Amino acid sequence: MTEKIERILKVIPLISIIILLSSLIKNYIYYEYFGININEFISLSEFPLLFISEIKIYLIFTGLLFAVLPFIYIRNYTQKKFGEKNFTYSLTKTFTTIFILVFPVKIILILFTEKDILIIIDQCQKSLILFFVSILFVLKKEPIFLNKLYLFFCVLSLFIFSVTKAYIDIEKIKRNKPYYNIEFVFENKIYKTKKNYIFLGKTHENIFIYNLKNNYTEVYNLKEVKFFKIKKS
């Protein structure tokens, strides 16, 4: 029990660094598109907090990978105990092997046949999950190796998720479909997000609003803002 706790404690700093890096990547891409160098407005300690707001989506993303592990362990156990001739799982193996081989072709077809960036990202993410699952199933390895491979896929998907989430959020803003609307008072004047005047996000000290019509970003210091309100669109 003590050894397990020590292992977990050793892994926590690594997990923190991975989350920090993924949040850095996502927010840098997102805010850079709108002309904001986010590093000038935020400290490193705040990046993990920005990631927390999206952790539910990522947990669903990686949870799909986790859901297949029990089946793989059952496959390995039954084949080891009763023999591969009795439990071949031939149909599943054939399907997963074929998908691994056609995965690059599928991604190319999605990129060339689909025009909507949101649909492209969605289909690529689903295909990537199936690709990872197929690799986990095809490889007949010990549980320790499968666990390490699963963790690697989780980390890789975290970085991929961070990049794709940035472009999803950018596309939402470009289509005038923000996640939140805000209202606040600045210098005795009421400001509201509305059509072509869109809320990008906020840090502990600043609010970012993008003027979609004129293509520029306004930055407001929260210390100078009064009666700040926020609600989902």
Coordinates of C-alpha atoms in Angstrom, one line a residue:
M1 CA 0.0 0.0 0.0
T2 CA 2.8 2.4 0.9
E3 CA 4.6 1.6 -2.3
K4 CA 1.5 2.4 -4.4
I5 CA 1.1 5.8 -2.6
E6 CA 4.7 6.6 -3.3
R7 CA 4.3 5.8 -7.0
I8 CA 1.2 8.0 -7.2
L9 CA 3.1 10.9 -5.4
K10 CA 5.9 10.5 -7.9
V11 CA 3.5 10.7 -10.9
I12 CA 1.6 13.7 -9.7
P13 CA 4.3 16.3 -10.7
L14 CA 4.5 14.7 -14.2
I15 CA 0.7 14.9 -14.5
S16 CA 0.8 18.5 -13.5
I17 CA 3.4 19.3 -16.1
I18 CA 1.4 17.6 -18.8
I19 CA -1.7 19.5 -17.9
L20 CA 0.2 22.7 -17.8
L21 CA 1.7 22.1 -21.2
S22 CA -1.6 21.1 -22.8
S23 CA -3.3 24.2 -21.3
L24 CA -0.4 26.4 -22.6
I25 CA -0.7 25.0 -26.1
K26 CA -4.5 25.3 -26.2
N27 CA -4.7 28.9 -24.9
Y28 CA -1.7 30.1 -26.8
I29 CA -3.3 28.9 -30.1
Y30 CA -6.7 30.3 -29.2
Y31 CA -5.7 33.7 -28.0
E32 CA -2.9 34.2 -30.6
Y33 CA -5.5 33.9 -33.3
F34 CA -7.3 37.0 -31.9
G35 CA -4.0 38.9 -31.6
I36 CA -3.5 38.3 -27.8
N37 CA -0.2 37.1 -26.4
I38 CA -1.8 35.3 -23.4
N39 CA 1.6 35.0 -21.7
E40 CA 1.6 38.7 -21.1
F41 CA -1.7 38.5 -19.2
I42 CA -1.4 35.4 -17.2
S43 CA 1.0 33.5 -14.9
L44 CA 1.9 29.8 -15.2
S45 CA 0.0 28.9 -12.1
E46 CA -3.2 30.1 -13.7
F47 CA -3.0 27.9 -16.8
P48 CA -4.1 24.6 -15.0
L49 CA -7.2 26.5 -13.8
L50 CA -8.1 27.3 -17.4
F51 CA -7.8 23.6 -18.2
I52 CA -10.2 22.6 -15.4
S53 CA -13.2 24.2 -17.2
E54 CA -12.7 21.7 -20.0
I55 CA -11.8 18.6 -18.0
K56 CA -15.2 17.0 -18.4
I57 CA -14.9 16.8 -22.2
Y58 CA -11.4 15.4 -21.9
L59 CA -12.5 12.8 -19.4
I60 CA -15.2 11.6 -21.8
F61 CA -12.5 11.6 -24.6
T62 CA -10.1 9.4 -22.6
G63 CA -12.9 7.4 -20.9
L64 CA -13.8 5.9 -24.2
L65 CA -10.3 4.5 -24.3
F66 CA -10.6 3.2 -20.7
A67 CA -13.9 1.4 -21.5
V68 CA -12.2 -1.0 -23.8
L69 CA -9.5 -2.1 -21.4
P70 CA -11.6 -4.6 -19.4
F71 CA -12.5 -6.4 -22.7
I72 CA -8.9 -6.6 -23.7
Y73 CA -7.9 -8.0 -20.3
I74 CA -10.8 -10.6 -20.6
R75 CA -9.6 -11.5 -24.1
N76 CA -6.0 -12.0 -22.8
Y77 CA -7.2 -14.0 -19.8
T78 CA -9.4 -16.4 -21.7
Q79 CA -6.9 -17.0 -24.4
K80 CA -4.2 -17.7 -21.8
K81 CA -6.3 -20.0 -19.8
F82 CA -8.3 -21.9 -22.5
G83 CA -6.0 -21.5 -25.5
E84 CA -6.1 -19.1 -28.5
K85 CA -7.6 -21.9 -30.6
N86 CA -10.7 -21.9 -28.4
F87 CA -11.0 -18.2 -28.1
T88 CA -9.7 -16.6 -31.3
Y89 CA -11.8 -13.4 -31.3
S90 CA -11.2 -13.5 -35.0
L91 CA -13.9 -11.1 -36.0
T92 CA -12.8 -8.4 -33.6
K93 CA -9.2 -8.9 -34.5
T94 CA -10.0 -8.7 -38.2
F95 CA -12.0 -5.5 -37.8
T96 CA -9.4 -3.8 -35.7
T97 CA -6.5 -4.8 -38.0
I98 CA -8.4 -3.5 -41.0
F99 CA -9.1 -0.2 -39.3
I100 CA -5.4 0.3 -38.4
L101 CA -4.5 -0.2 -42.0
V102 CA -7.2 2.1 -43.4
F103 CA -6.9 4.8 -40.7
P104 CA -4.6 7.0 -42.8
V105 CA -6.8 6.7 -45.8
K106 CA -9.9 7.5 -43.7
I107 CA -8.3 10.7 -42.3
I108 CA -7.2 11.8 -45.8
L109 CA -10.8 11.3 -47.1
I110 CA -12.2 13.3 -44.3
L111 CA -9.8 16.2 -45.0
F112 CA -10.5 16.2 -48.7
T113 CA -14.3 15.5 -48.7
E114 CA -15.5 17.6 -45.7
K115 CA -15.5 21.4 -45.7
D116 CA -16.8 22.2 -42.2
I117 CA -13.9 22.4 -39.8
L118 CA -16.1 21.3 -36.8
I119 CA -17.2 18.2 -38.6
I120 CA -13.6 17.4 -39.7
I121 CA -12.4 17.7 -36.1
D122 CA -15.2 15.6 -34.7
Q123 CA -14.8 12.8 -37.2
C124 CA -11.0 12.8 -36.9
Q125 CA -11.3 12.6 -33.1
K126 CA -13.6 9.6 -33.3
S127 CA -11.4 7.9 -35.8
L128 CA -8.4 8.5 -33.6
I129 CA -10.1 6.9 -30.6
L130 CA -10.9 3.8 -32.7
F131 CA -7.3 3.7 -33.9
F132 CA -6.0 3.7 -30.4
V133 CA -8.5 1.1 -29.3
S134 CA -7.6 -1.1 -32.3
I135 CA -3.9 -0.9 -31.4
L136 CA -4.6 -1.8 -27.8
F137 CA -6.6 -4.8 -28.9
V138 CA -4.3 -6.1 -31.6
L139 CA -1.1 -6.0 -29.4
K140 CA -1.0 -9.2 -27.3
K141 CA 1.1 -7.9 -24.4
E142 CA 1.2 -8.2 -20.6
P143 CA -1.1 -5.9 -18.5
I144 CA 1.8 -3.7 -17.4
F145 CA 2.7 -2.9 -21.0
L146 CA -0.9 -2.3 -22.0
N147 CA -1.3 0.1 -19.0
K148 CA 1.7 2.0 -20.1
L149 CA 0.5 2.1 -23.7
Y150 CA -2.9 3.3 -22.5
L151 CA -1.3 6.1 -20.4
F152 CA 0.7 7.1 -23.5
F153 CA -2.4 7.3 -25.6
C154 CA -4.1 9.3 -22.9
V155 CA -1.3 11.8 -22.8
L156 CA -1.1 12.0 -26.6
S157 CA -4.9 12.5 -26.9
L158 CA -4.7 15.2 -24.2
F159 CA -2.3 17.2 -26.4
I160 CA -4.3 16.5 -29.6
F161 CA -7.5 17.4 -27.7
S162 CA -6.0 20.7 -26.6
V163 CA -5.0 21.7 -30.1
T164 CA -8.4 20.7 -31.6
K165 CA -10.3 22.4 -28.8
A166 CA -8.5 25.6 -29.6
Y167 CA -9.6 25.5 -33.2
I168 CA -13.2 24.5 -32.2
D169 CA -13.4 27.5 -29.9
I170 CA -12.0 29.8 -32.6
E171 CA -14.5 28.5 -35.1
K172 CA -17.3 29.1 -32.7
I173 CA -16.3 32.7 -32.3
K174 CA -15.9 33.2 -36.0
R175 CA -19.5 31.9 -36.4
N176 CA -20.7 34.3 -33.7
K177 CA -21.6 31.4 -31.4
P178 CA -19.8 32.1 -28.1
Y179 CA -20.2 29.8 -25.1
Y180 CA -20.9 32.8 -22.8
N181 CA -22.4 36.3 -22.8
I182 CA -21.2 38.9 -20.3
E183 CA -22.2 42.3 -19.0
F184 CA -20.2 44.7 -16.9
V185 CA -19.8 48.4 -16.1
F186 CA -16.5 50.2 -17.1
E187 CA -16.0 53.9 -16.5
N188 CA -19.7 54.3 -15.8
K189 CA -20.6 52.8 -19.1
I190 CA -22.5 49.5 -19.5
Y191 CA -20.8 46.9 -21.8
K192 CA -22.7 43.9 -23.1
T193 CA -21.5 41.1 -25.5
K194 CA -23.8 40.9 -28.5
K195 CA -23.7 40.3 -32.2
N196 CA -20.2 41.0 -33.5
Y197 CA -19.1 41.9 -30.0
I198 CA -18.0 38.6 -28.5
F199 CA -16.6 37.4 -25.1
L200 CA -13.4 35.5 -25.7
G201 CA -12.5 34.7 -22.1
K202 CA -11.0 36.0 -18.9
T203 CA -8.2 35.6 -16.5
H204 CA -7.9 36.7 -12.8
E205 CA -7.1 40.2 -13.9
N206 CA -8.4 40.7 -17.5
I207 CA -11.5 40.3 -19.7
F208 CA -11.1 39.8 -23.5
I209 CA -13.8 40.9 -25.9
Y210 CA -13.5 40.5 -29.7
N211 CA -15.0 42.8 -32.2
L212 CA -15.9 40.4 -35.0
K213 CA -16.9 43.1 -37.5
N214 CA -13.7 45.2 -37.2
N215 CA -11.4 42.3 -36.3
Y216 CA -9.8 43.7 -33.1
T217 CA -9.7 42.6 -29.4
E218 CA -10.5 44.8 -26.4
V219 CA -8.8 44.1 -23.1
Y220 CA -10.4 45.3 -19.8
N221 CA -8.8 45.2 -16.4
L222 CA -11.1 43.5 -13.9
K223 CA -10.0 45.8 -11.1
E224 CA -11.6 48.6 -13.0
V225 CA -14.7 46.7 -13.9
K226 CA -18.0 46.8 -11.8
F227 CA -21.0 44.5 -11.7
F228 CA -19.5 41.8 -13.8
K229 CA -22.1 39.2 -14.9
I230 CA -21.7 36.1 -17.0
K231 CA -24.1 33.5 -18.3
K232 CA -24.2 30.7 -20.9
S233 CA -25.3 31.7 -24.4

